[in-house]
Amino acid sequence: MARPAGLREAGRAPWTGNGTAAPGRPRRRGPPGRTIGRRNGTVGRRDGAGRGGRRAGGRARGRSGGPDGGGAGGRSAGRSGDRAGGGVGGDGDRAGDEAGGGTGDGGGRTGGQDGGGAPRVGRTLFVLLITANFVINYTSTAMNVALSDIVDDLGTSLTGVQSVISLYALVVAACLITGSKLGARHGDRRAFVVGGRIFAVGALVTALGPTLPFMLVGWSLLQGAGVALMLPALVSLLTESFTGAARTKALSALGVSAGIASGVAPVAGGLISHYLSWRVSFLLSTVVTFAVVLLMRRQAGPEPRTRPDRRFDNLGALLSAAGFGLLVVATLLAGRYGLIEDRQDFEVLGVTLLSRGQVSPVPLLVGAGLVVLAVFAGWERHLIKRGRDPLVRLVVLRDRRIGVGSLTLVMLFLVPSGMLFLVPVFLQTTAGFDALRSGITLISMPVALSVGASMTVRLVGSGRMTHRTAQLWAFSLMAAGCAAVAVMFGPRWDVSAIGLALTPGLLLVGFGRGMATTANDLVQSAAPPEEVSDVTGLSRTATYLGSSFGVALAGAFMTTTLLLAFEAGAKDSTVLSSAERQRAVYAVEHQVQITAATDEAVRAGLASRGVTGAAADELVRVNAEARGRALAVAALGMGALAVVGFLLALGLPRGPATSAVPAAPSGPAAPTARPPA
């Protein structure tokens, strides 16, 4: 029922903090009723309000005053979902505002966002974005556990499939900042929808492709480009659509969904590959992503933060892609060539650039990448001085929450990624587990991650714990977990029960990773609206580089120690003859790539070279001891990196984080409608 104009004005009349009308304006009252309870005991608001949420303060309908309370004059016909206690008012409008009160004249159905509540539209958006994030992480991990099936099905080599995976990582890391900028120019919702379409098409091409080139196009190029558009967009959408404790919960859920996907994928992907086909995982990704894209087209998103008509920073995009691409290539080559000393000739197009024994290409590529990124930073500053639109404003890194927070994000993703690489290697080479049993053993990590994240989100959201404290505890637990796992990698333990024995260490790593999920909120909430894309691009790149560095460093630690330990064991052996020791050391040093191998694989390799009997038994024993020592050293290396992360986290602000991003306008009419992408 429409109300008279006078009452409509009464519902909007400004009020002072004590509930009186503003000077110079008549005080107009709405119909009597009950006031809204608030968390801080105050009531009232300058806008009209109806029935309030119950979590922080009860129901309301009626009139009152106050600058940030819940109820006020005007007729109400709606209910709010605001957890902080505000209501809504004015002709059946059901919207709560960011402070917990309510406003409006429409007929919407959205609740306030302060204190952890989310409007219905916000909840739908949240579910869609988290689902997309789950699919992205599930697909990546499921592909890793299906390598042998893919090789057999496509009639290719393991090196070829690994090259496809490597190129995918390169495309994502190189294009994340550019993808974030495109979202800022054309709208994050539009960027997400376009990226989702590309990702879904790539998954379909991968699922139906008969040969490796189809996987190269579908997985490496199309899905990589789609992820580079989707990831920054979904983080920006969550950042701008929620505020307060609701944003903390939403951004922390990103890490939770990624962790759960990484834990579920080895089991689900293994089962699907074993009983159906590895292609089914990609078909499921296609269907789910297309469904998310269709539903996302109906969701309103924040307006673009920069003008699309301004000249795009093409040179900046090229420099950033080259710089981060070189860093990723360096991590991919670390396992083959070593971190410092080159373990084999480094050739490009048949030309030997670095000989065995010289410096490894890894530090050279890292140095080149850092130089290119320094040139990129100088170019971006040049554009800002000339008043042009840069690809990213690096000045945001001066804020400790963003600069130090991004560094901690690298370490927070680096350590768990390294452990998720080492533990399956140990289980499959030493304990003899298959991929499915290994995945079941790893389930404890995502379970602990979910518990740790849920607890920390509540503590941080209520102000009982700061982001800094959460990150310090996260690194401490992960360091302890790495040490506990390293102890169990020793050869003296009974491998028949080793899966259960690894559980305490995995729980510590998982719980610590769960506590670290609030780091996303710390970094993203520090950005003002005009800098959200800059912070998002940098933070997503930081997390992705952290994951890549974690796997590369864990592999480099393991292979380097394995080589040294095997050489020492062979030289100290009293069973092997001098000639056998020399041949064994030479064979290991000149392998194309040093990897941990099972006892059966080592024995078969020796037999193919004519080594049998006591010599073969001795070399198998030496390799087993070297393998256990290498895995233990690599796990301890991950623990040491967790300590480095702890030291970095000490530089985070001590006080509670204050949000620099204002709450999204509530109510269905607040966001400007745009045509579907």
XYZ file of C-alpha atoms in Angstrom:
677
model
C 0.000 0.000 0.000
C 1.461 3.360 -1.046
C 1.796 5.953 1.652
C 1.068 9.690 1.328
C 3.822 12.024 0.242
C 4.145 13.458 3.711
C 4.782 10.114 5.256
C 7.188 9.262 2.450
C 9.209 12.340 3.373
C 8.964 11.426 7.025
C 10.601 8.083 6.327
C 13.556 9.925 4.795
C 13.924 12.830 7.171
C 17.433 13.336 8.502
C 17.928 12.830 12.196
C 20.615 13.814 14.577
C 22.431 11.363 16.788
C 20.060 11.863 19.740
C 16.943 11.115 17.779
C 15.861 14.734 17.242
C 15.183 16.249 13.890
C 17.953 18.128 12.156
C 17.930 21.915 12.778
C 15.726 23.900 10.515
C 13.566 20.967 9.510
C 10.282 19.850 11.042
C 10.274 16.559 12.819
C 7.875 14.159 11.229
C 6.917 10.970 12.848
C 5.893 7.703 11.405
C 3.399 5.374 13.033
C 4.258 4.155 16.511
C 5.813 0.804 17.007
C 8.704 -1.108 18.543
C 12.314 -0.157 18.229
C 15.064 -2.295 16.853
C 17.618 -3.836 19.182
C 21.233 -3.278 18.218
C 24.466 -4.917 19.140
C 25.677 -1.731 20.796
C 22.401 -0.927 22.465
C 21.523 2.071 20.306
C 18.456 2.410 18.160
C 17.205 4.441 15.316
C 18.294 5.624 11.927
C 17.620 8.510 9.646
C 16.047 6.180 7.084
C 12.803 4.276 7.337
C 13.057 0.765 8.713
C 10.822 -2.208 9.243
C 11.543 -5.482 10.952
C 15.130 -6.122 11.835
C 17.323 -9.158 11.919
C 17.570 -11.114 15.127
C 21.200 -12.117 15.488
C 22.398 -8.950 17.179
C 19.354 -7.391 18.480
C 15.791 -8.575 18.074
C 12.847 -7.382 16.016
C 11.706 -3.944 15.203
C 8.993 -1.915 13.665
C 8.271 1.685 14.432
C 10.130 4.882 15.063
C 13.225 6.001 16.748
C 16.356 8.018 16.074
C 20.091 7.738 16.089
C 22.802 7.825 13.506
C 23.424 4.116 13.066
C 20.657 2.222 14.730
C 17.959 0.088 13.319
C 14.373 1.402 13.341
C 12.884 4.694 12.235
C 9.631 6.225 11.041
C 7.611 5.112 8.091
C 5.574 2.019 7.420
C 7.284 -1.243 7.067
C 6.185 -4.369 5.345
C 9.289 -6.440 5.159
C 11.872 -8.442 6.972
C 15.595 -7.992 6.815
C 18.309 -10.612 6.820
C 20.743 -8.314 8.584
C 22.718 -10.218 11.200
C 23.814 -7.053 12.896
C 20.268 -6.142 13.658
C 19.033 -3.450 11.259
C 15.626 -3.417 9.651
C 14.212 -1.855 6.514
C 11.453 0.506 5.829
C 9.442 2.429 3.342
C 6.654 0.737 1.357
C 7.744 -2.814 1.800
C 11.381 -2.353 0.959
C 13.322 -5.167 2.550
C 16.856 -3.943 2.340
C 19.337 -3.399 5.125
C 22.255 -1.070 4.696
C 25.943 -1.595 5.419
C 25.681 -0.244 8.961
C 22.921 -2.612 9.876
C 19.986 -0.293 9.389
C 17.683 -0.110 6.413
C 16.646 2.222 3.675
C 14.603 2.530 0.592
C 11.328 2.765 -1.236
C 11.581 -0.272 -3.482
C 10.383 -3.769 -3.078
C 13.698 -5.525 -2.802
C 14.707 -8.495 -0.741
C 18.191 -7.940 0.442
C 19.598 -7.750 3.919
C 22.385 -5.773 5.430
C 25.929 -6.960 5.294
C 27.570 -5.783 8.462
C 28.487 -8.357 11.012
C 28.466 -11.317 8.670
C 25.018 -11.176 7.103
C 24.586 -11.362 3.351
C 21.693 -10.420 1.099
C 19.998 -13.070 -0.947
C 21.652 -11.748 -4.098
C 24.966 -11.740 -2.235
C 24.498 -15.330 -1.122
C 23.754 -16.433 -4.684
C 26.815 -14.617 -5.973
C 28.926 -16.165 -3.221
C 27.823 -19.719 -4.066
C 28.483 -19.236 -7.775
C 31.959 -17.796 -7.284
C 33.020 -20.397 -4.734
C 31.745 -23.152 -7.032
C 33.834 -21.774 -9.882
C 36.904 -21.591 -7.652
C 36.345 -25.215 -6.602
C 36.096 -26.365 -10.229
C 39.301 -24.565 -11.209
C 41.309 -26.192 -8.421
C 39.670 -29.597 -8.805
C 40.431 -29.781 -12.523
C 44.104 -28.939 -11.999
C 44.610 -31.564 -9.290
C 42.505 -34.249 -10.970
C 44.686 -33.957 -14.057
C 47.812 -34.587 -11.988
C 46.482 -37.867 -10.577
C 45.401 -39.098 -14.024
C 48.746 -38.651 -15.808
C 49.287 -42.335 -16.603
C 45.733 -42.745 -17.927
C 46.114 -39.669 -20.131
C 49.419 -40.936 -21.510
C 47.893 -44.317 -22.423
C 44.710 -42.833 -23.884
C 46.392 -40.206 -26.068
C 49.298 -42.416 -27.064
C 51.820 -39.837 -25.974
C 54.642 -39.562 -23.447
C 54.692 -38.418 -19.849
C 57.002 -35.576 -20.868
C 54.417 -34.358 -23.367
C 51.607 -34.269 -20.802
C 53.862 -32.567 -18.259
C 54.707 -29.960 -20.890
C 51.001 -29.234 -21.304
C 50.655 -28.755 -17.546
C 53.715 -26.515 -17.485
C 52.391 -24.321 -20.281
C 49.064 -23.996 -18.450
C 50.895 -22.726 -15.359
C 52.851 -20.313 -17.535
C 49.727 -18.872 -19.194
C 47.903 -18.367 -15.891
C 50.798 -16.722 -14.066
C 51.689 -14.490 -17.004
C 48.146 -13.212 -17.594
C 46.665 -12.735 -14.095
C 47.510 -9.031 -13.780
C 46.256 -8.361 -17.308
C 43.057 -10.279 -16.524
C 42.530 -8.187 -13.405
C 42.937 -4.979 -15.400
C 40.434 -6.121 -18.008
C 37.936 -6.711 -15.218
C 38.505 -3.184 -13.926
C 37.968 -1.695 -17.385
C 34.984 -3.717 -18.544
C 33.431 -4.930 -15.287
C 34.379 -7.899 -13.135
C 31.130 -9.731 -13.787
C 31.632 -9.436 -17.533
C 35.261 -10.573 -17.240
C 34.200 -13.556 -15.134
C 31.504 -14.570 -17.617
C 33.849 -14.305 -20.596
C 36.580 -16.167 -18.733
C 34.107 -18.857 -17.695
C 33.029 -19.392 -21.283
C 36.637 -19.725 -22.419
C 37.410 -22.110 -19.548
C 34.364 -24.284 -20.287
C 35.173 -24.484 -24.003
C 38.750 -25.394 -23.155
C 37.572 -28.150 -20.821
C 35.285 -29.490 -23.562
C 38.110 -29.483 -26.133
C 40.341 -31.301 -23.636
C 37.673 -33.890 -22.863
C 36.916 -34.685 -26.502
C 40.358 -34.175 -28.038
C 41.892 -37.336 -29.540
C 45.542 -36.215 -29.449
C 47.967 -34.190 -27.355
C 47.705 -30.998 -29.497
C 44.012 -30.790 -28.609
C 44.943 -30.912 -24.933
C 47.572 -28.248 -25.565
C 44.959 -25.906 -27.016
C 42.126 -26.811 -24.661
C 43.969 -27.127 -21.361
C 47.084 -24.973 -21.660
C 45.795 -22.075 -23.743
C 42.005 -21.848 -23.402
C 41.616 -22.985 -19.807
C 44.721 -21.049 -18.786
C 43.362 -17.841 -20.326
C 39.952 -18.477 -18.779
C 41.432 -18.880 -15.299
C 43.459 -15.680 -15.736
C 40.182 -13.807 -16.286
C 38.060 -15.658 -13.731
C 40.309 -15.650 -10.661
C 40.864 -11.868 -10.347
C 37.234 -11.190 -11.211
C 35.798 -13.499 -8.580
C 38.083 -12.065 -5.880
C 37.119 -8.492 -6.820
C 33.419 -9.369 -6.866
C 33.597 -10.859 -3.387
C 35.631 -7.896 -2.135
C 33.153 -5.312 -3.366
C 29.957 -7.242 -2.630
C 30.558 -7.826 1.074
C 31.884 -5.926 4.020
C 32.979 -6.534 7.590
C 32.780 -10.085 8.886
C 30.837 -11.137 5.791
C 33.794 -10.222 3.593
C 36.191 -12.040 5.908
C 34.075 -15.160 5.603
C 33.639 -14.835 1.830
C 37.320 -14.281 1.027
C 38.441 -16.951 3.465
C 36.092 -19.374 1.739
C 38.248 -19.058 -1.382
C 41.133 -20.736 0.368
C 38.834 -23.316 1.922
C 37.261 -24.264 -1.401
C 40.680 -24.511 -3.050
C 41.981 -26.704 -0.238
C 38.941 -28.973 -0.267
C 39.137 -29.292 -4.056
C 42.818 -30.214 -3.856
C 42.030 -32.821 -1.203
C 38.972 -34.292 -2.921
C 40.444 -34.378 -6.434
C 42.977 -37.192 -5.826
C 40.193 -39.441 -4.537
C 37.352 -38.402 -6.835
C 39.618 -37.969 -9.848
C 41.236 -41.330 -9.197
C 37.881 -43.079 -8.915
C 36.526 -41.405 -12.052
C 39.673 -42.209 -14.024
C 39.701 -45.829 -12.822
C 36.037 -46.703 -13.326
C 35.052 -44.289 -16.124
C 37.613 -42.099 -17.851
C 39.795 -39.104 -17.070
C 37.747 -37.265 -19.695
C 34.686 -37.363 -17.431
C 36.323 -34.942 -14.992
C 36.714 -32.389 -17.767
C 33.158 -32.976 -18.998
C 31.872 -32.313 -15.480
C 33.945 -29.131 -15.353
C 32.374 -28.041 -18.640
C 28.816 -28.588 -17.424
C 29.301 -26.948 -14.024
C 31.151 -23.945 -15.461
C 28.534 -23.328 -18.143
C 25.821 -23.484 -15.472
C 27.697 -20.973 -13.310
C 28.150 -18.660 -16.299
C 24.435 -18.769 -17.164
C 23.452 -17.904 -13.596
C 26.144 -15.214 -13.327
C 24.669 -13.346 -16.286
C 21.663 -12.547 -14.097
C 23.797 -11.127 -11.300
C 24.511 -7.417 -11.158
C 28.103 -6.441 -10.565
C 29.989 -3.284 -9.610
C 30.624 -0.735 -12.297
C 33.970 -0.742 -14.138
C 36.568 1.178 -12.120
C 38.420 2.624 -15.126
C 37.221 3.992 -18.443
C 37.381 1.399 -21.256
C 37.981 4.202 -23.762
C 41.357 5.045 -22.227
C 44.379 3.553 -23.949
C 45.236 0.095 -22.691
C 48.748 -0.474 -21.359
C 49.863 -3.037 -23.949
C 53.564 -2.685 -23.174
C 52.895 -3.138 -19.464
C 50.898 -6.291 -20.179
C 53.754 -7.653 -22.303
C 56.406 -6.839 -19.666
C 54.416 -8.317 -16.786
C 53.697 -11.489 -18.761
C 57.366 -11.856 -19.701
C 58.622 -11.209 -16.162
C 56.277 -13.568 -14.365
C 56.578 -16.080 -17.206
C 60.349 -16.245 -16.751
C 59.888 -16.874 -13.021
C 57.482 -19.738 -13.708
C 59.791 -21.255 -16.348
C 62.626 -21.136 -13.809
C 60.545 -23.086 -11.288
C 59.632 -25.672 -13.925
C 63.286 -26.265 -14.792
C 64.512 -26.480 -11.198
C 63.854 -30.198 -10.851
C 65.663 -31.064 -14.085
C 68.710 -28.809 -13.936
C 69.104 -28.056 -10.226
C 68.901 -24.820 -8.278
C 72.532 -23.702 -8.525
C 74.736 -26.129 -10.459
C 73.660 -27.450 -13.836
C 73.175 -31.231 -13.643
C 73.037 -31.649 -17.434
C 73.613 -29.693 -20.616
C 71.047 -26.944 -21.127
C 70.079 -26.880 -24.793
C 67.762 -24.611 -26.759
C 66.923 -25.594 -30.350
C 69.834 -28.004 -30.379
C 72.360 -25.407 -29.225
C 74.074 -26.030 -25.889
C 73.923 -22.810 -23.914
C 75.135 -24.154 -20.556
C 77.229 -27.257 -20.038
C 76.901 -29.700 -17.186
C 78.721 -28.459 -14.109
C 78.238 -24.790 -14.956
C 75.677 -22.534 -13.366
C 72.099 -23.805 -13.666
C 69.699 -21.911 -15.942
C 67.357 -21.497 -12.967
C 69.104 -18.548 -11.242
C 69.760 -16.953 -14.636
C 66.067 -17.110 -15.568
C 65.038 -15.831 -12.136
C 67.438 -12.915 -12.505
C 66.147 -12.148 -16.000
C 62.567 -12.261 -14.747
C 63.334 -9.857 -11.915
C 65.054 -7.460 -14.343
C 62.040 -7.488 -16.651
C 59.719 -6.875 -13.685
C 61.909 -3.947 -12.605
C 61.554 -2.475 -16.113
C 57.802 -3.094 -15.842
C 57.676 -1.198 -12.541
C 59.562 1.741 -14.072
C 57.199 1.816 -17.048
C 54.143 1.832 -14.797
C 55.520 4.773 -12.790
C 56.204 6.574 -16.077
C 52.583 6.167 -17.159
C 51.286 7.470 -13.838
C 53.492 10.585 -14.077
C 52.098 11.282 -17.552
C 48.536 10.904 -16.297
C 47.845 7.726 -18.256
C 46.132 4.564 -17.084
C 48.733 1.966 -15.970
C 48.227 -1.779 -15.941
C 48.757 -1.812 -12.160
C 49.513 0.860 -9.562
C 52.499 -0.561 -7.726
C 52.211 2.237 -5.171
C 49.627 0.054 -3.399
C 52.507 -2.101 -2.153
C 53.551 0.713 0.178
C 50.651 -0.221 2.429
C 52.025 -2.870 4.773
C 48.767 -4.769 4.698
C 49.150 -5.151 0.931
C 52.929 -5.295 0.486
C 53.799 -7.530 3.428
C 50.460 -9.318 3.117
C 51.216 -10.292 -0.495
C 54.596 -11.704 0.542
C 52.938 -13.755 3.256
C 50.444 -15.026 0.675
C 53.354 -16.368 -1.365
C 54.659 -18.289 1.643
C 51.194 -19.412 2.774
C 50.642 -21.140 -0.562
C 54.251 -22.242 -1.012
C 54.525 -24.463 2.069
C 51.313 -26.538 1.706
C 51.876 -26.931 -2.049
C 55.328 -28.329 -1.411
C 53.999 -30.781 1.173
C 51.196 -31.891 -1.151
C 53.935 -32.770 -3.622
C 56.231 -34.585 -1.194
C 53.712 -36.702 0.709
C 52.245 -38.512 -2.349
C 55.783 -39.103 -3.648
C 56.684 -40.767 -0.361
C 53.470 -42.782 -0.142
C 53.776 -44.123 -3.680
C 57.543 -44.742 -3.792
C 58.210 -45.923 -0.255
C 54.911 -47.169 1.198
C 53.687 -48.622 -2.100
C 50.330 -46.804 -2.029
C 48.379 -46.354 -5.232
C 46.951 -42.975 -6.233
C 43.572 -43.672 -4.610
C 45.005 -44.777 -1.265
C 47.380 -41.827 -1.305
C 44.446 -39.482 -1.876
C 42.553 -40.988 1.062
C 45.580 -40.413 3.291
C 45.688 -36.758 2.239
C 42.013 -36.176 3.114
C 43.042 -35.156 6.631
C 44.561 -31.936 5.274
C 41.393 -30.409 3.746
C 39.367 -31.544 6.760
C 41.742 -29.740 9.116
C 41.823 -26.786 6.724
C 38.045 -26.391 6.914
C 38.036 -26.560 10.719
C 40.916 -24.111 11.053
C 39.381 -21.654 8.611
C 35.946 -21.770 10.252
C 37.403 -21.124 13.705
C 39.703 -18.324 12.549
C 37.010 -16.563 10.541
C 34.812 -16.388 13.627
C 37.650 -15.099 15.806
C 38.829 -12.496 13.296
C 35.310 -11.457 12.379
C 34.402 -10.865 16.026
C 37.609 -8.953 16.716
C 38.967 -11.517 19.180
C 41.951 -12.217 16.935
C 43.847 -9.978 14.531
C 44.916 -10.982 11.054
C 48.549 -10.756 12.163
C 48.013 -13.205 15.002
C 46.180 -15.597 12.695
C 49.057 -15.625 10.202
C 51.677 -16.112 12.929
C 49.780 -19.111 14.283
C 49.323 -20.423 10.737
C 53.040 -20.438 9.996
C 53.872 -21.907 13.404
C 51.483 -24.831 12.923
C 52.672 -25.475 9.372
C 56.309 -25.505 10.495
C 55.485 -28.008 13.235
C 53.492 -30.128 10.794
C 56.347 -30.213 8.272
C 58.736 -31.341 10.993
C 56.330 -34.090 12.127
C 55.961 -35.379 8.572
C 59.742 -35.261 8.014
C 60.287 -37.530 11.012
C 57.954 -40.145 9.527
C 59.800 -40.107 6.187
C 62.710 -41.951 7.789
C 63.305 -45.568 6.654
C 63.113 -47.012 10.189
C 59.310 -46.820 10.399
C 56.912 -49.600 9.475
C 55.488 -48.518 6.113
C 52.382 -50.693 6.534
C 50.887 -48.116 8.920
C 52.676 -45.067 7.581
C 49.515 -43.446 6.209
C 47.992 -43.217 9.668
C 51.314 -42.132 11.168
C 51.449 -39.137 8.815
C 48.053 -37.884 9.965
C 49.218 -35.699 12.917
C 51.648 -33.781 10.722
C 49.117 -33.412 7.913
C 46.510 -32.165 10.377
C 48.900 -29.478 11.630
C 49.742 -28.339 8.099
C 46.071 -28.333 7.113
C 44.923 -26.497 10.233
C 47.635 -23.890 9.745
C 46.654 -23.445 6.112
C 43.059 -22.990 7.239
C 44.035 -20.233 9.667
C 45.892 -18.533 6.836
C 42.763 -18.118 4.708
C 41.999 -14.769 6.382
C 45.099 -13.327 4.680
C 42.967 -12.784 1.569
C 40.660 -10.541 3.577
C 43.596 -8.625 5.069
C 45.064 -7.792 1.655
C 41.836 -7.172 -0.265
C 40.162 -5.070 2.434
C 43.089 -2.649 2.451
C 42.331 -1.466 -1.074
C 40.147 1.571 -1.823
C 37.637 1.009 -4.646
C 39.810 2.527 -7.371
C 42.695 0.190 -6.489
C 40.832 -3.097 -6.055
C 41.965 -4.422 -9.449
C 45.591 -3.528 -8.715
C 45.572 -5.358 -5.389
C 43.629 -8.294 -6.804
C 46.021 -8.800 -9.702
C 49.062 -8.665 -7.445
C 47.591 -10.908 -4.738
C 46.367 -13.576 -7.180
C 49.759 -13.591 -8.874
C 51.393 -13.933 -5.449
C 49.278 -16.967 -4.553
C 49.865 -18.622 -7.902
C 53.604 -18.028 -7.778
C 53.593 -19.390 -4.239
C 52.012 -22.637 -5.423
C 54.478 -22.951 -8.322
C 57.487 -22.143 -6.146
C 56.335 -24.641 -3.510
C 56.296 -27.586 -5.904
C 59.529 -26.494 -7.605
C 61.477 -25.956 -4.381
C 60.227 -29.168 -2.805
C 61.278 -31.075 -5.909
C 64.642 -29.305 -6.046
C 65.352 -29.990 -2.363
C 64.417 -33.634 -2.840
C 66.382 -34.313 -6.026
C 69.513 -32.485 -4.878
C 69.600 -34.375 -1.574
C 68.786 -37.645 -3.320
C 71.729 -37.242 -5.661
C 74.183 -36.353 -2.896
C 72.916 -39.089 -0.545
C 73.055 -41.763 -3.241
C 76.592 -40.825 -4.226
C 77.695 -40.911 -0.574
C 75.981 -44.248 0.037
C 77.456 -45.830 -3.078
C 80.979 -44.630 -2.281
C 80.745 -45.927 1.303
C 79.371 -49.321 0.290
C 81.522 -52.343 1.083
C 79.494 -54.625 -1.192
C 80.023 -52.766 -4.460
C 83.290 -52.964 -6.309
C 85.145 -49.816 -7.305
C 83.942 -50.135 -10.903
C 80.320 -50.722 -9.824
C 80.418 -47.679 -7.570
C 81.708 -45.498 -10.383
C 79.111 -46.777 -12.841
C 76.289 -46.239 -10.338
C 77.342 -42.689 -9.512
C 77.830 -41.864 -13.197
C 74.378 -43.230 -14.087
C 72.665 -41.180 -11.406
C 74.551 -37.981 -12.201
C 73.716 -38.213 -15.905
C 70.045 -39.042 -15.622
C 67.866 -36.634 -17.553
C 65.897 -35.940 -14.394
C 66.567 -37.219 -10.888
C 63.356 -38.413 -9.254
C 62.407 -40.632 -6.359
C 61.723 -44.163 -7.581
C 60.269 -47.282 -5.995
C 62.481 -50.226 -5.108
C 60.854 -52.251 -7.883
C 61.535 -49.526 -10.449
C 65.174 -49.290 -9.382
C 65.622 -53.075 -9.522
C 64.034 -53.213 -12.977
C 66.276 -50.418 -14.207
C 69.356 -52.179 -12.895
C 68.311 -55.456 -14.501
C 67.950 -53.732 -17.867
C 71.602 -52.703 -17.516
C 72.704 -56.180 -16.549
C 73.151 -55.489 -12.826
C 71.744 -58.320 -10.700
C 72.499 -60.281 -7.557
C 74.205 -58.733 -4.527
C 75.161 -55.569 -6.391
C 71.529 -54.920 -7.342
C 70.351 -55.551 -3.784
C 72.944 -53.121 -2.439
C 72.039 -50.376 -4.903
C 68.343 -50.801 -4.084
C 69.195 -50.426 -0.390
C 71.346 -47.348 -1.024
C 68.606 -45.769 -3.125
C 65.946 -46.455 -0.467
C 68.017 -44.786 2.231
C 68.846 -41.848 -0.033
C 65.190 -41.490 -0.994
C 64.021 -41.372 2.635
C 66.724 -38.871 3.553
C 65.891 -36.708 0.525
C 62.181 -36.596 1.334
C 62.904 -35.790 4.979
C 65.285 -32.960 4.044
C 62.737 -31.572 1.572
C 59.983 -31.620 4.229
C 62.294 -29.879 6.691
C 63.050 -27.347 3.958
C 59.338 -26.605 3.716
C 59.292 -26.180 7.492
C 62.208 -23.733 7.268
C 60.288 -21.739 4.653
C 57.326 -21.666 7.044
C 59.651 -20.057 9.590
C 60.596 -17.477 6.943
C 56.886 -16.813 6.470
C 56.528 -16.355 10.223
C 59.255 -13.704 10.178
C 57.551 -11.945 7.273
C 54.210 -11.985 9.090
C 55.809 -10.127 11.994
C 55.790 -7.086 9.704
C 51.990 -7.059 9.442
C 50.095 -4.319 11.325
C 49.405 -5.255 14.936
C 45.964 -3.692 15.232
C 42.722 -4.940 13.739
C 42.413 -4.429 10.010
C 40.236 -1.558 8.899
C 38.361 -1.912 5.667
C 39.218 0.546 2.942
C 36.555 -0.776 0.602
C 33.107 0.578 1.384
C 30.199 -1.760 1.526
C 28.320 -2.393 -1.646
C 25.038 -0.483 -1.820
C 22.280 -2.728 -0.611
C 18.964 -3.325 -2.229
C 18.242 -4.610 -5.707
C 18.143 -1.160 -7.268
C 21.537 -0.069 -5.981
C 23.850 -1.695 -8.567
C 23.539 -0.233 -12.030
C 22.066 -2.773 -14.370
C 24.107 -3.768 -17.374
C 23.322 -5.917 -20.376
C 24.410 -9.544 -20.151
C 27.942 -10.218 -21.306
